[in-house]
XYZ file of C-alpha atoms in Angstrom:
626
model
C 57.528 113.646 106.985
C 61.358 113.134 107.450
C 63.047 112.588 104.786
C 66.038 110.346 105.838
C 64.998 105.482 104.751
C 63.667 103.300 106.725
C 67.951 102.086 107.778
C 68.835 105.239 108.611
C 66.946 105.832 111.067
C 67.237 101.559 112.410
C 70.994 102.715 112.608
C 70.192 106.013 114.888
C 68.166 104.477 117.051
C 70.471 102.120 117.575
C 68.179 99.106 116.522
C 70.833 97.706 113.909
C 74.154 98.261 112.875
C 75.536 100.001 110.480
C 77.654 96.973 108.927
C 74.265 95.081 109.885
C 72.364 97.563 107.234
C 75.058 97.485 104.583
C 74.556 93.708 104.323
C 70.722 94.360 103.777
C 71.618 96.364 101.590
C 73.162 94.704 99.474
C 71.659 91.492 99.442
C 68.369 94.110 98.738
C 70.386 95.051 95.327
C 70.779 91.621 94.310
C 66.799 90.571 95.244
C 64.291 92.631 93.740
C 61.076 92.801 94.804
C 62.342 92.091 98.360
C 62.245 94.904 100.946
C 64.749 95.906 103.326
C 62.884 95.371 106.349
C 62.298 91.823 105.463
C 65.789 91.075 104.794
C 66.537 92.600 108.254
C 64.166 90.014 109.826
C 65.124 87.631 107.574
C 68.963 87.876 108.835
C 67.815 88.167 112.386
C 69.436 91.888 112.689
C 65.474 93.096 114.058
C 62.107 91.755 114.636
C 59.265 92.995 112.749
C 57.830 94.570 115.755
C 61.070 95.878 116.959
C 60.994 97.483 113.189
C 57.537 98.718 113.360
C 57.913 100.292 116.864
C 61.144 102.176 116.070
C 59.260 103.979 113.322
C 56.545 104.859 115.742
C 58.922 106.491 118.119
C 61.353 108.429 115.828
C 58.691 109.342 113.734
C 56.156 110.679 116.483
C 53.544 108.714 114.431
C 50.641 105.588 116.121
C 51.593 102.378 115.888
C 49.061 99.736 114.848
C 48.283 96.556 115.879
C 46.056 94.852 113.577
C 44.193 92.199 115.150
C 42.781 95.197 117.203
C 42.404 97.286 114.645
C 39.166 98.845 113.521
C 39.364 99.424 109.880
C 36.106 101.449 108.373
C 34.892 99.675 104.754
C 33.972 103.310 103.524
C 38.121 103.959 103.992
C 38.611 100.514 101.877
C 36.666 101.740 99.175
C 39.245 104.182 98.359
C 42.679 102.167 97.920
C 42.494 99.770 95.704
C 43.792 96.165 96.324
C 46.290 96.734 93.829
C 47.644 99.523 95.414
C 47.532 98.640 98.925
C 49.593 95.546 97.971
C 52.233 97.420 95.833
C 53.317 99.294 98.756
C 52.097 97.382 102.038
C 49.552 99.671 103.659
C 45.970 99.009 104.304
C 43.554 102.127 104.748
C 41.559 102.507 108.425
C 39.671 104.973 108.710
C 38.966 108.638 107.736
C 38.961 111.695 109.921
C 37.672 115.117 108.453
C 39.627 115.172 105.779
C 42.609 112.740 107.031
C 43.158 109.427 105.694
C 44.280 107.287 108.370
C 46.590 104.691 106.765
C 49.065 101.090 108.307
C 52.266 101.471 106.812
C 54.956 98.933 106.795
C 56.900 102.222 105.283
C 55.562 105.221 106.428
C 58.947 106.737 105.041
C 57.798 105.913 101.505
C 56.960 109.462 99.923
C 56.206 108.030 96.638
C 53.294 105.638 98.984
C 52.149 108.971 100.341
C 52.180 110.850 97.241
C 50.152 107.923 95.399
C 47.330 108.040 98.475
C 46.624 111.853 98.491
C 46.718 111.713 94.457
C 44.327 109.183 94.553
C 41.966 109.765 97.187
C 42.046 113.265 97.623
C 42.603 113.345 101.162
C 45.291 113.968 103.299
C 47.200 111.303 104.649
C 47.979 110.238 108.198
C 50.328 107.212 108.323
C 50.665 104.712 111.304
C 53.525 102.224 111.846
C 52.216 98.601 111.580
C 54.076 95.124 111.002
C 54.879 93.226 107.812
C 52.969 90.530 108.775
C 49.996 91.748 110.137
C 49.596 94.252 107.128
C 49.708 91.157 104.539
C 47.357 89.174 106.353
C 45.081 92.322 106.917
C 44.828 92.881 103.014
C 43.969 89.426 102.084
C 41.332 89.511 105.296
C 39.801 92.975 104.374
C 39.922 92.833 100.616
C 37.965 89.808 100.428
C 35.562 89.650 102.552
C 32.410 89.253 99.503
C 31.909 85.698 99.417
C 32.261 84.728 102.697
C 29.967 87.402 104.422
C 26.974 87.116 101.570
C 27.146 83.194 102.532
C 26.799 84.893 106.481
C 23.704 86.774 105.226
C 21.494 84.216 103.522
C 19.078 84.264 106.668
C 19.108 87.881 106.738
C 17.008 89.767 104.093
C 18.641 92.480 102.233
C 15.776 93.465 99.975
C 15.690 97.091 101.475
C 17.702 99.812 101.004
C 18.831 101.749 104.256
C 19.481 104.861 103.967
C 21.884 107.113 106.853
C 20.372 110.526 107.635
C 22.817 112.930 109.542
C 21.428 116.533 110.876
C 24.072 118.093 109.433
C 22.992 116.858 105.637
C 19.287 117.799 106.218
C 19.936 120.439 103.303
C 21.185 118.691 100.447
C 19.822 116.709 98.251
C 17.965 113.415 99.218
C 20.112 111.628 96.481
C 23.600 112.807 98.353
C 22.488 110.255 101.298
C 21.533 107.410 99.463
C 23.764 104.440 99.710
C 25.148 103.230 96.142
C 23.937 99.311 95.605
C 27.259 98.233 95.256
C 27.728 99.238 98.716
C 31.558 96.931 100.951
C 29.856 93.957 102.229
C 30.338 95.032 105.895
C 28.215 97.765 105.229
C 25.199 95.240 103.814
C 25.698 92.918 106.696
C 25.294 95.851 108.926
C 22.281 96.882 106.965
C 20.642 93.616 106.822
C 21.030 93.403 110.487
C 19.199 96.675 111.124
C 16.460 95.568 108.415
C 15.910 92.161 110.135
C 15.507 94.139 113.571
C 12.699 96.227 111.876
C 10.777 93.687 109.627
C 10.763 91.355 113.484
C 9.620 94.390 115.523
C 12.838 94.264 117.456
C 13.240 96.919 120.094
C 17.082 95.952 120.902
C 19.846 94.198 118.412
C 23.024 92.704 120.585
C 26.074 91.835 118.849
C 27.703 90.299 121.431
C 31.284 88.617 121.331
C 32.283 85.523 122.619
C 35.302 83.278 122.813
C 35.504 82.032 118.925
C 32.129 83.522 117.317
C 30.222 86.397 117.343
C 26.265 86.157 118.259
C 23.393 87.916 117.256
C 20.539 88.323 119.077
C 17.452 90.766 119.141
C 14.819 91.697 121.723
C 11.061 91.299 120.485
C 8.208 91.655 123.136
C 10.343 92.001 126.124
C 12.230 88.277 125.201
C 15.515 88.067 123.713
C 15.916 85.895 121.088
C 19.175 84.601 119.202
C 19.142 84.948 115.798
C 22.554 83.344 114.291
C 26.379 83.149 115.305
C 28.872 84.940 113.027
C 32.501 84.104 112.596
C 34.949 85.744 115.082
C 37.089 87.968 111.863
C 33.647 89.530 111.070
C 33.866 91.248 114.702
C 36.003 94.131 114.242
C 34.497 95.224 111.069
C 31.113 95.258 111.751
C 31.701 96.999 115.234
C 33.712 100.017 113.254
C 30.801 99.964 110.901
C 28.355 100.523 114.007
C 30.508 102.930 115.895
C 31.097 105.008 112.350
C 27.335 105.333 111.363
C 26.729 106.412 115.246
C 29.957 108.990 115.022
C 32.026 107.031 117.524
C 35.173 107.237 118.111
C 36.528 103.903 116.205
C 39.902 103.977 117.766
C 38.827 104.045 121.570
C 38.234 100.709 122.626
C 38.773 100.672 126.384
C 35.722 102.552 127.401
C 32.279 102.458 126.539
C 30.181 104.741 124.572
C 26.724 106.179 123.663
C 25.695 107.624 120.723
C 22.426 107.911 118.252
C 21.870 107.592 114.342
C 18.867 107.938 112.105
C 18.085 105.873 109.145
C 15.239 106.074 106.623
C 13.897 102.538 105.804
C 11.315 103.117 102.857
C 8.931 105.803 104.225
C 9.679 105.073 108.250
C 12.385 107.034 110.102
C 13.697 104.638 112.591
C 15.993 106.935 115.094
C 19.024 103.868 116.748
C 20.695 104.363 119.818
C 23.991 103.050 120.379
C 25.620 101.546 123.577
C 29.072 99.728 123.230
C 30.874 98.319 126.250
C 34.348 96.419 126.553
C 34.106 93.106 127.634
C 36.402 89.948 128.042
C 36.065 89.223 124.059
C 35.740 92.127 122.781
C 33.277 95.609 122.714
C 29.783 94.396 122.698
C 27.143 96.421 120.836
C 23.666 97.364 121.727
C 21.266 99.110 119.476
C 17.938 100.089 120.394
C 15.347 100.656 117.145
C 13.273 103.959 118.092
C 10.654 104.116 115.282
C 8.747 107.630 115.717
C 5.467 106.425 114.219
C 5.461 103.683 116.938
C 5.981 106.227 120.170
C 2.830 108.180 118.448
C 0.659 106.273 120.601
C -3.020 106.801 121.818
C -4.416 106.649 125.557
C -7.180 104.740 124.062
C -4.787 102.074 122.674
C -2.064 101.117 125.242
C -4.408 99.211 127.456
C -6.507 100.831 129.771
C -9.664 99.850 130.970
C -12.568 102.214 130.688
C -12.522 102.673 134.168
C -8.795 103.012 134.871
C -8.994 105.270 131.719
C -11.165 107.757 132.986
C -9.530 107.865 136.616
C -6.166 108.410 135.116
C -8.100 111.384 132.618
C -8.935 112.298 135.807
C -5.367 113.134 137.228
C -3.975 114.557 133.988
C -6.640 116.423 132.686
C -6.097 118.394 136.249
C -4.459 122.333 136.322
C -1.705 121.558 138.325
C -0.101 118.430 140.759
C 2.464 115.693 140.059
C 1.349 112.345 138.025
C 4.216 109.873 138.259
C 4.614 106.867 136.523
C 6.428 103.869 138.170
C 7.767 100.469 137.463
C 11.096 98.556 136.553
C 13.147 99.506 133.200
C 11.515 99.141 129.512
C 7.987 98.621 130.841
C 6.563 101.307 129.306
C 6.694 103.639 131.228
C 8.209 106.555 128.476
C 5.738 105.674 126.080
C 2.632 106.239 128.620
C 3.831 109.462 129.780
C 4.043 110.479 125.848
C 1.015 108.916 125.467
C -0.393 111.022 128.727
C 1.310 114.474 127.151
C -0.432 113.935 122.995
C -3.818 113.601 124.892
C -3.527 117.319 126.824
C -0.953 118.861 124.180
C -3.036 121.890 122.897
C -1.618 125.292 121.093
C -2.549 127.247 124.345
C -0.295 125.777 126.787
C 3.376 125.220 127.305
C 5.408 121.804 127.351
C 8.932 121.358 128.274
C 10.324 118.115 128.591
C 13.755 117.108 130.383
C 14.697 113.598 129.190
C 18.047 112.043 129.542
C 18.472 110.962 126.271
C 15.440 111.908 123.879
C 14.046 109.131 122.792
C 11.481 110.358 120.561
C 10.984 113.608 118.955
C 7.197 115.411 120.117
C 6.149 117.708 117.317
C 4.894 121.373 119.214
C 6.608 120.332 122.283
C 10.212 121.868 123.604
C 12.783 118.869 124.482
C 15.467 119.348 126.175
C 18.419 116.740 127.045
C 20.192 116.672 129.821
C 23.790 116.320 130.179
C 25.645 115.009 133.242
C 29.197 115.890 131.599
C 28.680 119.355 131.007
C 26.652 119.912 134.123
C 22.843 119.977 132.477
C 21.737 117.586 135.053
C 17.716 116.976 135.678
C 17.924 119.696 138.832
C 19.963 121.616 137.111
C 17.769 122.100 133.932
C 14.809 121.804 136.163
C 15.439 125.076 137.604
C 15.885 127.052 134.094
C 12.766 125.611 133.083
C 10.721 127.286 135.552
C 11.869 130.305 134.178
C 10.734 129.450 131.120
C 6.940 129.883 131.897
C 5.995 126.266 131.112
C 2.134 124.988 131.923
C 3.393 121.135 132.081
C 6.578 119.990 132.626
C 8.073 116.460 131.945
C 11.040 115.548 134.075
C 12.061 112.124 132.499
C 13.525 110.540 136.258
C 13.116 111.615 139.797
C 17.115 110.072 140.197
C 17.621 111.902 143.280
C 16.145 114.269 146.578
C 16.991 117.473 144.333
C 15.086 116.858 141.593
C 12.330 115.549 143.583
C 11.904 118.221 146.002
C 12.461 120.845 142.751
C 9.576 119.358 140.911
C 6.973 118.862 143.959
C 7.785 122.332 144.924
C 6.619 123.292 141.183
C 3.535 121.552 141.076
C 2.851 123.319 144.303
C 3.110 126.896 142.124
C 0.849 126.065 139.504
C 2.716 123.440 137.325
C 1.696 120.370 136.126
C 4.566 117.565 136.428
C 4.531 114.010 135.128
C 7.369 111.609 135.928
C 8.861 108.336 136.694
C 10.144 106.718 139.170
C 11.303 102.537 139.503
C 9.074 100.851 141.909
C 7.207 97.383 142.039
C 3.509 99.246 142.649
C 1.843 102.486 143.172
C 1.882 102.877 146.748
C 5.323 101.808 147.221
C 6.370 105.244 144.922
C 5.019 107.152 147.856
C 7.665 105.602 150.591
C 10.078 105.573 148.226
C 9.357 109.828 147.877
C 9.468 109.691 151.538
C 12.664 107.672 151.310
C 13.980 110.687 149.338
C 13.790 113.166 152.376
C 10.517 114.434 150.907
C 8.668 115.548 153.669
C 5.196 113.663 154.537
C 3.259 116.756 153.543
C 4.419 117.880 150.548
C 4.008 114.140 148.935
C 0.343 114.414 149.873
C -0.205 118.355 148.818
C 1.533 117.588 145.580
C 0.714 114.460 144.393
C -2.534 113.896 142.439
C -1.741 110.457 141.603
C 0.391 107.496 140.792
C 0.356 105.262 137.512
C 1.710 101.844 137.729
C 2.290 99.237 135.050
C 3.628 96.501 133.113
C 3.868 95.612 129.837
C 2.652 91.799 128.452
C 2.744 89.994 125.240
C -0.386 89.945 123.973
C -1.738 86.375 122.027
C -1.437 85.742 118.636
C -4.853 86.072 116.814
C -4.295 83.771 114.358
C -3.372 81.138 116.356
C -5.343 81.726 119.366
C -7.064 78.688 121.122
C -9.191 78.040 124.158
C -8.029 75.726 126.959
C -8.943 74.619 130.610
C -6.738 75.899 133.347
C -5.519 73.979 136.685
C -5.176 75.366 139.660
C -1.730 75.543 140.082
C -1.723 78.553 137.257
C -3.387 80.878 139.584
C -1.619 80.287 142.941
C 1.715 81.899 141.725
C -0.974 84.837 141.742
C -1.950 84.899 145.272
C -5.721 83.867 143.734
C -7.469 82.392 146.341
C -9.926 79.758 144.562
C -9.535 76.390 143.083
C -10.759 76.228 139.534
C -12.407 72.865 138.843
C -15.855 71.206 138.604
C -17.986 73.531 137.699
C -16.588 76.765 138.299
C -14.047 76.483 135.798
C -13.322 78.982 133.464
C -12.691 78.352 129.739
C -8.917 80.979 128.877
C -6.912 81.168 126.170
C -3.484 80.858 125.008
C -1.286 80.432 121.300
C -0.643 77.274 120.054
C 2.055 78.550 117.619
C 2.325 79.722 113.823
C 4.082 81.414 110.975
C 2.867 84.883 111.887
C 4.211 84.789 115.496
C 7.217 82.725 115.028
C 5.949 79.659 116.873
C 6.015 82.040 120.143
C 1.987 82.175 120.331
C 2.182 85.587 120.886
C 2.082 89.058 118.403
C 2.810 92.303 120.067
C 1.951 93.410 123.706
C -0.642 95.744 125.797
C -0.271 97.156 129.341
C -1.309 96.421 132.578
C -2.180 99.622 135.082
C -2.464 100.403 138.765
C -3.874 103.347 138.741
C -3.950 105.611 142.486
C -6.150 108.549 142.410
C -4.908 110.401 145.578
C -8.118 111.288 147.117
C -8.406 113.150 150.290
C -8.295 110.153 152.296
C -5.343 108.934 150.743
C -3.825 112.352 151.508
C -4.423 112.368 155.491
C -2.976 108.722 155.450
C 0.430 110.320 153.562
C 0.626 113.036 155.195
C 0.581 111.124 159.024
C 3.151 108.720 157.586
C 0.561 106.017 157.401
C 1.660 102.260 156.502
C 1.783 101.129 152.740
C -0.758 98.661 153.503
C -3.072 101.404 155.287
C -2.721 103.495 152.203
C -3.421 100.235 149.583
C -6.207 99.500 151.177
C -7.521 103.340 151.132
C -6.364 102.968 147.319
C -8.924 99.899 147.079
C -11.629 101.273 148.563
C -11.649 104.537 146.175
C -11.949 102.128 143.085
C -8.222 101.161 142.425
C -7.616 98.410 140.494
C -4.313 96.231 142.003
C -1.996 95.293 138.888
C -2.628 91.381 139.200
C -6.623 92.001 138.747
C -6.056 94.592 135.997
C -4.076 91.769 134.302
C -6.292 88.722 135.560
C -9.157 90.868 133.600
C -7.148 90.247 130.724
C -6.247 86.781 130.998
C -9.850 85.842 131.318
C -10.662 88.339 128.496
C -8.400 86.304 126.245
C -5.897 89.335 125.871
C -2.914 87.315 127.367
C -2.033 84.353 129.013
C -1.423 83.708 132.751
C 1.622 82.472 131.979
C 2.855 85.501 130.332
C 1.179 87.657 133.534
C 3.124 85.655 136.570
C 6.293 86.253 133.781
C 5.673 89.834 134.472
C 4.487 90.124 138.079
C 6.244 87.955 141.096
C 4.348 87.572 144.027
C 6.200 85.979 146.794
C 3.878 83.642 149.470
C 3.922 86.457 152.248
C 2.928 88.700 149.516
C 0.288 86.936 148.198
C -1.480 85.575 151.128
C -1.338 89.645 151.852
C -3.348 90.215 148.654
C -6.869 89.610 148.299
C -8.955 86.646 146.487
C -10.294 87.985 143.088
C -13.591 86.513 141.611
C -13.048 84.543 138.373
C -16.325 85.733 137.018
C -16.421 89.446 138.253
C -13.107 89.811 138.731
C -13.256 91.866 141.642
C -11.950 91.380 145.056
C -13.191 89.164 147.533
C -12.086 88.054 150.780
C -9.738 84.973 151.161
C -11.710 82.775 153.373
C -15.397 84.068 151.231
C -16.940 80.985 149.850
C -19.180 83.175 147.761
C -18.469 86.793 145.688
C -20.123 89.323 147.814
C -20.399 91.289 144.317
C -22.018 88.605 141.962
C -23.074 85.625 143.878
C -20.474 83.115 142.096
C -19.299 80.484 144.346
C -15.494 80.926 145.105
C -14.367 77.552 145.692
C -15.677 74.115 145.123
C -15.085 73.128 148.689
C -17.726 74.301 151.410
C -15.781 77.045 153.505
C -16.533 75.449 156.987
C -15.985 71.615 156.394
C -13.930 71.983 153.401
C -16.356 68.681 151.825
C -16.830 68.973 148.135
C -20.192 70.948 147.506
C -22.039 71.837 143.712
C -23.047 75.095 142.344
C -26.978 74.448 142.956
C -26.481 73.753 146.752
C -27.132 76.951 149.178
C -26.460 75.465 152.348
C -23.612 72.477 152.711
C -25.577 69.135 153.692
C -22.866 68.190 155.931
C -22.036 70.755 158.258
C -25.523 72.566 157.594
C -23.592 75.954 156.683
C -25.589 78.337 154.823
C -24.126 79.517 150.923
């Protein structure tokens, strides 16, 4: 650091005077307590920001503005109040073994010496205005009161505790969080605990014009949970960014990065998303708990003939199983799910997943990076020569990959993956679409999983009810349910348990396409998707609105909840067939009777359309036969 005052070097850089800084000074002899760059201000010789960027320049040091600063609470805890108010500074953040500190005086050695005495680190300054330093202090230094009044609705009766790879061989008691612990730090902790405790799978903080809201996603629905002041922003977003080894300082860009935490005896692993926006960075953390992704093929859904079909395809030497459907339907968790069921000690799993979002015990993850250039086709290729038995390429993202992993399958690899499509057979075109040629789809492929995830009802407050017609039709059903024929369902009414939503967790929905050798003849002459569905059909594929109808009328979910989940425009579902409210299985649109169980379709006779009962078998007014 130089060692020439704070009006010396005004006075070279031509700021002030030189008879300008004599006056200064002496009025400075005759006021104590009163610093010189106030008196300049105060005598309209310099502005405080003219004062504060001066330093910056001569000095080669940052300067600081501090309504955009990001100031870590961890860095507070080191300066005291008293001492960040006897010589103007305020503490940001630490780096390694840097303490990054605002100075209204970075020339003050006896500030400096004072820091590095009594924190032990060394210390970086950073040029930042009178003003904005005083009001920082009195924002940053008491921030108790106010945010525990913030957190009443949040529950802070847990302790969370930050687990870092790099301290996996110390002592547990180096990572536990002391009690007394800045308040920024609880808030962020309660925020993370009330995520958990509501079986959140995303927590927003996302800024707006004058407050700061809060919101989680639970079951697929986001939900706002409570608005925080605006001055609690920039905190709380350094806290984030800190635990996720951000960089706190870069606020122009957005970033990704990944923390664990240990919350009693569950190890929830967080991924972190930030992203500039007009108010400020927004902040997106998704909860990855890795007890929860230890699912079972027996629990996520299946029916027990859709579960032995897709057994079926997986269970099989060699081919490719891919899994379609939009984003966060499940899709990750299946192919898991798919992997723990034919995981054994005598065969070889690699997985290429862009990020990891769960860590597989006995199975060798690998994460790709686009920056470095460990892309999917990249990585792809150096895991052939890895001698894998099943290979896990989390996204078929382009015609490299695709072509790379059909061509393995076709050497004696088994390959799940995913791709983002509304149903099974439209994953085919959309291989096809990839310049995959007709023939290699159908060689490779030994079938397609498609789903959806719903929210499942709320046992405790579960109720029956009569449904109208209208609920079905957004369905493409083609039967009127009244009279007779009507079928009791079920939906929530609303409690404690469930938050008044009716519904407690959710189950999938599955399309599952065994490609048969039918199936393969139609891919492989570039037959039409609706050629191929129909194929599908007749070899015992379920469609995904049946699957789900089945579990509607089962009392699983709701209809509501199902036409949430699947759209079906008019053309689309006048192209789909009628399904059979008892059976459940497919029957033609105009059928006025299930050619699999006998049930009467509609309530209306076929030919007249005249009202007719269940007991009739021919219509008395037209004379047509039941």
């Amino acid at each position: 650091m130089a060692v020439k005052k704070l009006g010396e070097l005004l006075v070279e850089s031509g700021l002030i005077l030189q008879e300008e800084l004599e006056q200064a000074l002496a009025e400075a002899a005759h006021s104590k307590g009163v610093r010189l760059g106030a008196i300049l201000v105060k005598k309209g010789f310099a502005t405080e920001i003219d004062i504060a960027q001066t330093l910056s320049f001569q000095l080669s040091i940052p300067f600081i503005n501090m309504a955009e600063a990001t100031v870590d609470p961890e860095a507070l805890k080191l300066v005291s109040e008293k001492l960040a108010k006897k010589y103007l500074l305020l503490p940001l953040y630490i780096d390694g073994k840097v303490l990054k500190v605002a100075m209204t005086d970075p020339l003050n050695l006896l500030a400096l010496d004072d820091l590095r005495f009594s924190t032990d680190l060394q210390i970086q300054p950073c040029a930042a205005t009178l003003t904005d330093v005083g009001a920082a202090i009195t924002r940053y230094y008491h921030l108790n009161e106010p945010i525990d009044d913030l957190m009443l609705d949040l529950k802070q009766d847990k302790l969370v505790e930050i687990i870092h790879e790099v301290d996996f061989e110390r002592d547990i008691g180096e990572q536990v969080k002391k009690s007394s612990a800045p308040p920024i730090i609880k808030m962020v902790d309660s925020i993370i605990i009330h995520g958990v405790d509501n079986r959140a799978s995303d927590l927003h903080i996302e800024p707006q014009e004058k407050s700061v809201k809060f919101r989680i996603r639970v079951d697929g629905l986001m939900k706002e949970t409570m608005q925080f002041p605006k001055w609690v922003q920039g905190p709380v977003v350094s806290r984030i960014k800190l635990m996720a080894k951000l960089d706190i300082t870069e606020r122009r860009v957005s970033q990704d990065g990944r923390f664990k935490v240990r919350l009693g005896d569950r190890n929830i692993d967080i991924r972190v998303s930030t992203l500039p926006t007009q108010y400020g960075e927004t902040v997106v953390m998704r909860l990855l708990d890795a007890k929860g992704a230890l699912i079972d093929l027996n629990n996520i859904g299946l029916t027990k003939e859709d579960h032995a079909r897709l057994l079926d395809i997986i269970e099989r030497p060699q081919g490719v199983v891919m899994v379609t459907g939009p984003t966060g339907c499940g899709k990750t968790s299946s192919l898991y799910a798919m992997i723990g069921h034919i995981k054994s000690d005598v065969i070889n799993i690699i997985t290429i997943e862009d990020p990891i979002e769960y860590e597989f015990k006995d199975v060798n993850q690998v994460a790709v990076n686009e920056k470095t250039g460990l892309t999917f086709a990249y990585t792809l290729r150096s895991v052939l020569r890895q001698d894998p038995d099943v290979i896990l390429v989390g996204e078929m993202r382009d015609t490299e990959t695709a072509t790379i992993a059909l061509q393995a399958s076709m050497t004696g690899h088994l390959v799940f993956s995913t791709l983002h499509t509304n149903d099974a057979v439209s994953s085919v075109t959309r291989l096809k679409n990839m310049n995959i040629a007709p023939y290699m789809v159908a060689t490779s492929l030994n079938g397609i999983v498609a789903l959806r995830l719903v929210r499942k009802i709320c046992n405790n407050c579960r109720q029956p009810y009569m449904p109208v017609a209208e609920e079905f039709n957004k369905l493409g059903v083609s039967f009127q349910v009244k009279g007779d024929g009507r079928r009791q369902l079920f939906r929530g009414a609303g409690c404690n348990a469930c938050n008044g939503s009716g519904y407690s967790g959710r189950t999938g929905i599955f399309e599952v396409m065994v490609v048969n050798n039918n199936i393969k003849g139609l891919i492989a002459a570039d037959a039409p998707e609706n050629q191929i569905f129909q194929a599908a059909v007749e070899g015992g594929m379920t469609p995904l609105h049946i699957d789900g109808l089945k579990k509607v009328v089962s009392g699983v979910t709701t209809l509501e909840e199902l036409t949430r989940v699947i759209y079906l425009s008019k053309a689309e579902a006048q192209a789909k067939e009628g399904v059979c409210l008892v059976c459940l299985k497919p029957v033609n649109a105009s059928a006025g009777k299930c050619p699999h169980c006998g049930h009467l379709i509609g309530t209306d006779c076929p030919s007249c359309k005249k009202p007719r009962k269940e007991q009739w078998i021919a219509c008395p007014y037209c004379a047509a036969r039941f």
